Coordinates of C-alpha atoms in Angstrom, one line a residue:
Chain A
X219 CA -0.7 -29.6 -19.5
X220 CA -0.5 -32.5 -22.1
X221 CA 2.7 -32.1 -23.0
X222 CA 5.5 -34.0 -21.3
X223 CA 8.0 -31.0 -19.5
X224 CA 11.3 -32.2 -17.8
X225 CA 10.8 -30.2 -15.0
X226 CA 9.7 -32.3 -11.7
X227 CA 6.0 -31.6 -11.3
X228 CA 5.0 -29.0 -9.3
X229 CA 3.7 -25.4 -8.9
X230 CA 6.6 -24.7 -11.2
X231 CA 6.0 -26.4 -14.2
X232 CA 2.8 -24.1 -14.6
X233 CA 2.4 -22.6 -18.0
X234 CA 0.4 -19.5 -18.8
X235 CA -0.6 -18.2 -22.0
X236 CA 2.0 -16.4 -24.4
X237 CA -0.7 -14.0 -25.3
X238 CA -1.5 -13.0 -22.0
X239 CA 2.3 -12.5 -21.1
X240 CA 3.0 -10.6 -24.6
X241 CA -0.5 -8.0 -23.6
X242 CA 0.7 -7.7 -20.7
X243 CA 4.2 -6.6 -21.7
X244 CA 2.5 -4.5 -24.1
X245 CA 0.5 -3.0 -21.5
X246 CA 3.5 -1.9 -19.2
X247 CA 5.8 -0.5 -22.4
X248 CA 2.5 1.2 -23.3
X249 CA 2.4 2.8 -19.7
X250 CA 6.0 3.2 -19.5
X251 CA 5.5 5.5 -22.8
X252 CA 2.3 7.4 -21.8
X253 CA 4.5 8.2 -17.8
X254 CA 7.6 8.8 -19.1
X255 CA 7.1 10.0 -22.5
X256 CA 10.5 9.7 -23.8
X257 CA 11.7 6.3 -25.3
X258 CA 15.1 6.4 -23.9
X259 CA 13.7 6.9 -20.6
X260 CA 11.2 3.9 -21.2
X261 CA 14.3 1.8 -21.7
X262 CA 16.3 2.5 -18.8
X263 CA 13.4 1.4 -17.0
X264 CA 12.6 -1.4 -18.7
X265 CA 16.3 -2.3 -17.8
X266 CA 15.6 -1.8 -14.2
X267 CA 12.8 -3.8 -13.9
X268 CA 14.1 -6.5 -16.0
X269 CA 17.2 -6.2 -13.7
X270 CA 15.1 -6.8 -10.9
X271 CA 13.9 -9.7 -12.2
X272 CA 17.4 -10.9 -13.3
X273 CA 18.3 -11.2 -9.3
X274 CA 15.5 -13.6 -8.5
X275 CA 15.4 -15.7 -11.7
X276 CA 19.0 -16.3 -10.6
X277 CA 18.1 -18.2 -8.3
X278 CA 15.0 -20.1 -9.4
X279 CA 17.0 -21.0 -12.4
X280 CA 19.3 -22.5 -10.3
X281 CA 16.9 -24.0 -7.5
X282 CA 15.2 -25.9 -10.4
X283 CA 17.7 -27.0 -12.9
X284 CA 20.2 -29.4 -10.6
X285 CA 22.5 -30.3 -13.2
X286 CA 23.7 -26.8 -13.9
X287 CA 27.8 -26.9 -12.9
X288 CA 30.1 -23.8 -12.0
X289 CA 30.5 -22.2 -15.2
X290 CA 34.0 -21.1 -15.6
X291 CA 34.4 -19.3 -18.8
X292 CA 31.7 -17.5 -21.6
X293 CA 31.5 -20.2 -23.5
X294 CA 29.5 -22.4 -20.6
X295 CA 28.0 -19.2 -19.2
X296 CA 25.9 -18.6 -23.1
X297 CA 25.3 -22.1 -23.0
X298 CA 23.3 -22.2 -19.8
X299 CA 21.8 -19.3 -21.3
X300 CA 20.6 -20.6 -24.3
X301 CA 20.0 -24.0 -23.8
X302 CA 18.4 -24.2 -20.4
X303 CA 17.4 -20.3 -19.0
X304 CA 16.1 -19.3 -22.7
X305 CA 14.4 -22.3 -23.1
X306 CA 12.6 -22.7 -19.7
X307 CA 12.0 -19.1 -19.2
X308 CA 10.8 -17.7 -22.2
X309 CA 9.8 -21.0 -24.3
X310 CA 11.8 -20.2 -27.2
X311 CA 15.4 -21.6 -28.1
X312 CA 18.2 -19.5 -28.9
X313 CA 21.7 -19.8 -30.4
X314 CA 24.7 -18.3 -29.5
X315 CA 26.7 -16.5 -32.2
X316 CA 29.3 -14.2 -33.3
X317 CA 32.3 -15.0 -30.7
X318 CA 34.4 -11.8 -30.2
X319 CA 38.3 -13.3 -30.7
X320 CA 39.2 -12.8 -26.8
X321 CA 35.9 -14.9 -26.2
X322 CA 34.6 -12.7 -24.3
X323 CA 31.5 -11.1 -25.8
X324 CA 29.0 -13.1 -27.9
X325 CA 25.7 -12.5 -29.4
X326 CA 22.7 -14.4 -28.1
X327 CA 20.1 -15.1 -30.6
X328 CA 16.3 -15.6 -30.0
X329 CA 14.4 -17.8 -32.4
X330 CA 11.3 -16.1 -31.7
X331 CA 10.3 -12.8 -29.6
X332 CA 7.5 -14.0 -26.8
X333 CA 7.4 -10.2 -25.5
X334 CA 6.7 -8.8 -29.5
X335 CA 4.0 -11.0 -30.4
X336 CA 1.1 -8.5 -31.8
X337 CA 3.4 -5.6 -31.2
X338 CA 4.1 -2.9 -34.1
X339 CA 6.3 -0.2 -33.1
X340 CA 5.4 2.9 -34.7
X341 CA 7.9 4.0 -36.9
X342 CA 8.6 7.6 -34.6
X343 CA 9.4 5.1 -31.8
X344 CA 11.4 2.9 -33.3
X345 CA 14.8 4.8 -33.7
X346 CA 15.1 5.1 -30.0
X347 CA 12.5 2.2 -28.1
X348 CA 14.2 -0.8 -27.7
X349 CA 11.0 -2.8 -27.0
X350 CA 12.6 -6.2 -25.4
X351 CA 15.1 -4.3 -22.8
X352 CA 13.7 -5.9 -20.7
X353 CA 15.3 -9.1 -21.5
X354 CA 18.8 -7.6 -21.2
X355 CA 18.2 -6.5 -17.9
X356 CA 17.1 -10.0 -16.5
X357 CA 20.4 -11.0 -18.4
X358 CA 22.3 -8.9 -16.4
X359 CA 20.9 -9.4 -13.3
X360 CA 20.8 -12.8 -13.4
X361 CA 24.7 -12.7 -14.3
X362 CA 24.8 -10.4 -11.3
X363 CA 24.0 -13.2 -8.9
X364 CA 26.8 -15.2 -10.5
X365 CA 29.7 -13.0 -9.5
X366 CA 29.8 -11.8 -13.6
X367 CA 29.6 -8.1 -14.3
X368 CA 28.4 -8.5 -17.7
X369 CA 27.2 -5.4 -20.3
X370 CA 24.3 -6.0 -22.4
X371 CA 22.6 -4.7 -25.4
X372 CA 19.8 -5.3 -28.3
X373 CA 21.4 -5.5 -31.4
X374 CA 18.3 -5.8 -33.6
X375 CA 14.8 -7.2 -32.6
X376 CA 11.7 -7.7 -34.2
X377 CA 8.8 -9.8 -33.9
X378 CA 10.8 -13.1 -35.3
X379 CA 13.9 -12.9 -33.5
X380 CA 16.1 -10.6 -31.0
X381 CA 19.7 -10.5 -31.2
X382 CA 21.1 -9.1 -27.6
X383 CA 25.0 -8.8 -27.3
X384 CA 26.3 -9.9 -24.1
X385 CA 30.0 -8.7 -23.4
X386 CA 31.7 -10.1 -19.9
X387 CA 33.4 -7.3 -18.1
X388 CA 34.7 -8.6 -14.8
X389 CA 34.0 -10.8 -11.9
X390 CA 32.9 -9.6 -8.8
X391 CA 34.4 -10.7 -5.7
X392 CA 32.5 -11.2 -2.6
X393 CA 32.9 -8.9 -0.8
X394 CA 31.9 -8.1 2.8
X395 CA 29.3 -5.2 3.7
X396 CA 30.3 -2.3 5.1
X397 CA 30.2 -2.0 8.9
X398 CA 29.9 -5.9 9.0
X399 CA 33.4 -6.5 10.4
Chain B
X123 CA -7.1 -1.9 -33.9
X124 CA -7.1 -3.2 -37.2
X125 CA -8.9 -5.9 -39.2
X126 CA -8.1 -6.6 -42.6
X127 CA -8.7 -10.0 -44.5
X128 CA -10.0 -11.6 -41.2
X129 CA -6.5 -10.7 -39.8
X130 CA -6.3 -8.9 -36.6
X131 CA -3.6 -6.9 -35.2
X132 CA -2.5 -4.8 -32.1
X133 CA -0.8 -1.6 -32.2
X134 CA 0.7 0.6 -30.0
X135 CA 0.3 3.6 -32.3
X136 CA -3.8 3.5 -32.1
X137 CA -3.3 3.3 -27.9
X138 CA -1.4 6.8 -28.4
X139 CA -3.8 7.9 -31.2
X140 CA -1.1 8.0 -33.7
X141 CA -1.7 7.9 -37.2
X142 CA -0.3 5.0 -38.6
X143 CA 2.0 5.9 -41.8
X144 CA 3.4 3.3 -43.7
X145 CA 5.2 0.0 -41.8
X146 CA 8.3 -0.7 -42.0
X147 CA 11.1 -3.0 -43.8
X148 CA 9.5 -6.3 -42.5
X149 CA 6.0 -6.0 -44.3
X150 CA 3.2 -4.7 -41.9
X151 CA 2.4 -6.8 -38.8
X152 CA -1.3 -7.0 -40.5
X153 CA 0.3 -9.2 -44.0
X154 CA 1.1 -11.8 -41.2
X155 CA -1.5 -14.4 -40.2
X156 CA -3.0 -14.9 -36.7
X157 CA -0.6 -17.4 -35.1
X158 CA -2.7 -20.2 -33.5
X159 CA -1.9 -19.3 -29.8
X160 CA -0.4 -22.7 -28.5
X161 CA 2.5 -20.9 -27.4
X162 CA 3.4 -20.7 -23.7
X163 CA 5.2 -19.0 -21.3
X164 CA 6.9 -19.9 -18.0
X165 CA 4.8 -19.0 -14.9
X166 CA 7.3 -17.7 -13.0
X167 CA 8.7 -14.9 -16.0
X168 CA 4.8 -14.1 -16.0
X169 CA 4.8 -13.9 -12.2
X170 CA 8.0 -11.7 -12.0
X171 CA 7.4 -9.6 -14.6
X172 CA 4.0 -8.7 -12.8
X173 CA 5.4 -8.4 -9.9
X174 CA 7.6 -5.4 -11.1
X175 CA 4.3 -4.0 -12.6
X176 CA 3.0 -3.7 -9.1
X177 CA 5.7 -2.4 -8.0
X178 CA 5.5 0.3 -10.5
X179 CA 2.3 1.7 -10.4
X180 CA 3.1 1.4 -6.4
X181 CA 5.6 3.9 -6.6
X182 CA 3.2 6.0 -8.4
X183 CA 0.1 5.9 -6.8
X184 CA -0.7 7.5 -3.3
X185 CA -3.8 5.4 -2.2
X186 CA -4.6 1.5 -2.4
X187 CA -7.9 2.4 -4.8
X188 CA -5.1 4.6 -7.7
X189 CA -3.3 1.6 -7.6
X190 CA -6.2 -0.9 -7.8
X191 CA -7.6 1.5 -11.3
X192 CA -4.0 1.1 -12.3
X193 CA -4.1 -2.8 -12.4
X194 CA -7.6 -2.4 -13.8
X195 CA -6.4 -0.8 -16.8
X196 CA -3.4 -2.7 -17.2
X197 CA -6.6 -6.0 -17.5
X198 CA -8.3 -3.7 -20.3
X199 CA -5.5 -3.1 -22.4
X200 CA -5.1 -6.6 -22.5
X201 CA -8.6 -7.7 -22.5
X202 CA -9.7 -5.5 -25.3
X203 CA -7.3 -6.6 -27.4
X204 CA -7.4 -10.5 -26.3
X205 CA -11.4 -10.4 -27.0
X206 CA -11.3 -10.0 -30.8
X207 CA -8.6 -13.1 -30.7
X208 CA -10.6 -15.7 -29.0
X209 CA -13.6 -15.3 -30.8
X210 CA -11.9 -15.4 -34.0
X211 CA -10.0 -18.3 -33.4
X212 CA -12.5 -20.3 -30.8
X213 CA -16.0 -19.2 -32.6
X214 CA -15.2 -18.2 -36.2
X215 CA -15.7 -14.9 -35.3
X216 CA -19.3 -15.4 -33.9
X217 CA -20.3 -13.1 -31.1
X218 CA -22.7 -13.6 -27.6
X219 CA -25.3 -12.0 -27.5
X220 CA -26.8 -13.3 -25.0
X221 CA -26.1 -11.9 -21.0
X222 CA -25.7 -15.8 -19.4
X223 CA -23.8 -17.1 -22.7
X224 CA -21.9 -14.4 -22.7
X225 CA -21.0 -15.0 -19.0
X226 CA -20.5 -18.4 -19.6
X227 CA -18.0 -17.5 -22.3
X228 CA -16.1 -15.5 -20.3
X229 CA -15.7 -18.3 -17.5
X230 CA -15.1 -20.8 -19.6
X231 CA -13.4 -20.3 -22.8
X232 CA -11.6 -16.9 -21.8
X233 CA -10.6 -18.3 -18.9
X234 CA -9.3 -21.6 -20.5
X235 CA -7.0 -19.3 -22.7
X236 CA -5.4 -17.0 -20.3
X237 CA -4.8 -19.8 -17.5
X238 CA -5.5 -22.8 -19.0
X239 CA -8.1 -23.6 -16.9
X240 CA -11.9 -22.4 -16.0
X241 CA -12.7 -20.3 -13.5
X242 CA -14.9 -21.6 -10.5
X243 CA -18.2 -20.5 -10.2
X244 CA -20.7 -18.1 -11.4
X245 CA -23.4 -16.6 -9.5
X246 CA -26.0 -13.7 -9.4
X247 CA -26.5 -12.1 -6.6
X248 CA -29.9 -12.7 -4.5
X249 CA -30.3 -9.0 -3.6
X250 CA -29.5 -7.3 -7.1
X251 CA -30.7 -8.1 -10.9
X252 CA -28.0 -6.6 -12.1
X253 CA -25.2 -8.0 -10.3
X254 CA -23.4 -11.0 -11.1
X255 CA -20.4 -12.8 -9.2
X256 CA -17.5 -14.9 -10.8
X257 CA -15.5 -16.6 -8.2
X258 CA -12.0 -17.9 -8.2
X259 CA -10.6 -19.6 -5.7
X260 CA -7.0 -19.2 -6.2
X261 CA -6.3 -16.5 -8.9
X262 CA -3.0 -17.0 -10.4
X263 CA -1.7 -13.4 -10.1
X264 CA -2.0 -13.7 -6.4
X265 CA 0.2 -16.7 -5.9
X266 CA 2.9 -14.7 -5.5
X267 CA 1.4 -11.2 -4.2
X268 CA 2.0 -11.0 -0.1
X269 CA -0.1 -7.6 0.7
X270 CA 1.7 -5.7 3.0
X271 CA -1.1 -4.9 6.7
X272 CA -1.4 -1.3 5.5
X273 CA -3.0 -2.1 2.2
X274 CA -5.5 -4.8 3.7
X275 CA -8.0 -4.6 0.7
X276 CA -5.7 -4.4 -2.0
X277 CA -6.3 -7.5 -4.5
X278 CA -4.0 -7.5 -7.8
X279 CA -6.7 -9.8 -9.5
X280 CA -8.0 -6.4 -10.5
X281 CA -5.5 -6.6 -13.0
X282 CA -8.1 -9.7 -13.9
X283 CA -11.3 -7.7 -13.2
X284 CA -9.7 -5.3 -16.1
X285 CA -9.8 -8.3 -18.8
X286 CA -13.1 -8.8 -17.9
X287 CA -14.9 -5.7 -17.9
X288 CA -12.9 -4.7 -21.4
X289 CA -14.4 -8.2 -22.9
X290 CA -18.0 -7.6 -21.5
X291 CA -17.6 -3.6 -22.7
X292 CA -16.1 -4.5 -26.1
X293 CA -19.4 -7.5 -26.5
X294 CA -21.9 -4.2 -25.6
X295 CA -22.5 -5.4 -22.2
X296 CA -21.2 -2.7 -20.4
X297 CA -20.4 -2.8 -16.7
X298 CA -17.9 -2.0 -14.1
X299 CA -16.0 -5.0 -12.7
X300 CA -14.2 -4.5 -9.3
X301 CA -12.4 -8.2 -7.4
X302 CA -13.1 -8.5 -3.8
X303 CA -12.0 -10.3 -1.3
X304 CA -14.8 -13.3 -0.4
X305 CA -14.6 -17.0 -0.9
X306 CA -10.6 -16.5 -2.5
X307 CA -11.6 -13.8 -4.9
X308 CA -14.7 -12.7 -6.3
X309 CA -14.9 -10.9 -9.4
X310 CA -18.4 -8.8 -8.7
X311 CA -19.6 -7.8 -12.4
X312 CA -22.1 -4.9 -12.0
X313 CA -24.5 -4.5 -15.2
X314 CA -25.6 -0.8 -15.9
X315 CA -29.3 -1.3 -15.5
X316 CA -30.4 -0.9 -19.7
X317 CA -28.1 -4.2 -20.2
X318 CA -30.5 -6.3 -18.2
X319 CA -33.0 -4.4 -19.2
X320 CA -32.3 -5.5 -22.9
X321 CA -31.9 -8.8 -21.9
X322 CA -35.1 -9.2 -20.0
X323 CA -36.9 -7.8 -23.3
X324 CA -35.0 -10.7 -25.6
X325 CA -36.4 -13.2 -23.0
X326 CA -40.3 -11.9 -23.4
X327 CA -39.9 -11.9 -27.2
X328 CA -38.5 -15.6 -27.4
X329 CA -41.0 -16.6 -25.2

C-alpha cells in the first residue's frame, strides 16, 4: 500500500491483485460453462450471484462512504454509481451516458473491464455469453437495498470497456412481512 | 495457452478444448501486450465474489472433501495461468529449477503478487523428505469464511493450495498440495518421491 487511498485505514482499504480477481472470475464463468453448459443459463446465474453480492455491497458502500446523501432522482443515483461505487469497488472510473428523454434510463460506461482482463471469448460463445453479468446483477441488487427496482443489461463489453444500461422501473415501498402484524 | 512474441494469453476456448478459429473484430487478445499488473481490486468485491463461489460449488457437492477438490481446482485454473505471468514479468522469463528456490519463489514473489504480501514461513517436515509445509497465519480468503460445526475441517484456502500445486506442477515439480488446519493454515506440499529424488542427485553433482 504506497499509494495514498481516501478511505479511513483499516481492514477495508485492503487491495488484492487484479489478476488474481480476473482468474478467478475466469475460473467460475469457466465452471459455470462446463455445469451448465448453455450460455444463457451461465448468465442467469451470473446474475444471481452478482445479485447476491449487490445486497451486501449495498451496505458496505454505504457503511464506508459517509458522505453519500438520499439520492432522489437517476441523475444522483448514476452518479454515486460512477463516481464513488465504480471507483472503490472495481478500481476503474466510469461515465455515465446516453440519458433516455424521461431521465429515467441511462447507460453506464466502464473505462476498463477488471473481470475481462486475459479473457477471449470464443467466438461460438460470444453471441449468447454475456461475460461481465455479473456486474449487472450487483447493480441491481445493490439498487435493491435502496428501495429502486431498477432493470439492467450489457449493452456491449469487451476487454477495454463495458457499457451496461440501467433503466429505473419503480420504487419499492417498505413494506411489512407477512404474518408480522 | 498461447505464447507468441513473448506475449502470453489466456483463453477459455483451450480450457474447453476448442479449436481456436480466427478472433474477432477487436484484433486477437494475443496482438495486445502484457499489461504490467499494477492494477488492483477492492478486497471486499474479491471477498464477495468468492464467497458466492463457495456457495456454489456448496450447492453442488455432497461431502466437505467434493467441495474442498472444487476450491482446489478453482486455485489451478488460476495458478496455471498466473505462473507463466510472473515469471515473465518478475524474472524475464527465467525458470527455478531448483526444489528450495523454487519454494522460496513461490512464498515470496507469488505470494507478493496475489496478496501483496509474503507468506509466513516455510518448513520441511522432520518425519518426511518429501514433505514440505508453507504456513500462513491469516490467509486472506478466510477473513470472511465462518465454517458452519458440521463442516469442521473445511478450509477455503484450498482454493490457495490449488495456485500452488498448479505453479509447482507447471515448473515440473509435481506434487499434491492439500491446506490444513495448524498454526492458522498450513499449506502441506507433498513431493512425489522422483522430485526429491532429482533434487538430491543435482546436490551430489554440484558438490
Amino acid at each position: 500500500m504506497s499509494k495514498q487511498t481516501k478511505f479511513p485505514m483499516g481492514i477495508d482499504s485492503k487491495k488484492i491483485s487484479g489478476e488474481l480477481f480476473a482468474l478467478t472470475y475466469g475460473a467460475l464463468v469457466a465452471e459455470l460453462l462446463r455445469d451448465l453448459e448453455n450460455p444463457l443459463a451461465v448468465n442467469r446465474q451470473l446474475d444471481k450471484m452478482g445479485y447476491n453480492i449487490g445486497l451486501r455491497l449495498a451496505d458496505d458502500l454505504l457503511a464506508k462512504n459517509s458522505q453519500i446523501q438520499r439520492c432522489t432522482d437517476m441523475h444522483q443515483v448514476a452518479d454515486v454509481l460512477a463516481k464513488i461505487a465504480v471507483r472503490s469497488y472495481l478500481g476503474v472510473t466510469a461515465q455515465v451516458s446516453n440519458w433516455n428523454s424521461r431521465n429515467d434510463e441511462f447507460s453506464l460506461v466502464l473505462d476498463a473491464n477488471p473481470l475481462a482482463e486475459f479473457v477471449e471469448v470464443p467466438p461460438e460463445l460470444a453471441q449468447d455469453l454475456r461475460y461481465s453479468q455479473i456486474l449487472c446483477g450487483a447493480i441491481r441488487g445493490a439498487l435493491e437495498m435502496m428501495h429502486m427496482e431498477v432493470q439492467t443489461f450489457i449493452v456491449q463489453e469487451h476487454s477495454q470497456s463495458v457499457e451496461i444500461r440501467v433503466k429505473f422501473i419503480r420504487i419499492l415501498q417498505e413494506s411489512v412481512p407477512p404474518g408480522d402484524d | 495457452m498461447f505464447i507468441a512474441n513473448g506475449k502470453i494469453s489466456f483463453t477459455f476456448a483451450d480450457l474447453l478444448k476448442m479449436q481456436r478459429v480466427g478472433s474477432g473484430k477487436h484484433g486477437s487478445i494475443l496482438d495486445k501486450s502484457l499489461s504490467r499488473g499494477k492494477t488492483e481490486v477492492n478486497f471486499s468485491s474479491f471477498a464477495l465474489l468468492f464467497a458466492e463461489m463457495i456457495r456454489y460449488a456448496n450447492n453442488r457437492s455432497n461431502t466437505v472433501s467434493d467441495l474442498q477438490d472444487k476450491l482446489l481446482g478453482y486455485g489451478k485454473f488460476v495458478g496455471s495461468r498466473l505462473l507463466d505471468v510472473i515469471v515473465l514479468r518478475e524474472k524475464g522469463y527465467r525458470r527455478e529449477v531448483k526444489l528450495l528456490n523454487m519454494l522460496m519463489f513461490v512464498k515470496g514473489t507469488i505470494w507478493k503478487n496475489l496478496f501483496n504480501k509474503e507468506a509466513d514461513k516455510l518448513e520441511r517436515s522432520n518425519d518426511d523428505p518429501c514433505q514440505y509445509l508453507l504456513i500462513e497465519k491469516e490467509p486472506i480468503v478466510n477473513t470472511y469464511i465462518s465454517v458452519p460445526k458440521d463442516k469442521g475441517n473445511l478450509n477455503c484456502a484450498s482454493f490457495i493450495a490449488g495456485i500452488i500445486e498448479a505453479v509447482l506442477e507447471a515448473s515440473n515439480f509435481s506434487c499434491k498440495v492439500s491446506a490444513h488446519w495448524h498454526d492458522g493454515t498450513t499449506y502441506i506440499i507433498q513431493f512425489d518421491r522422483h522430485v526429491i529424488a532429482r533434487e538430491n542427485a543435482l546436490l551430489e553433482l554440484t558438490r
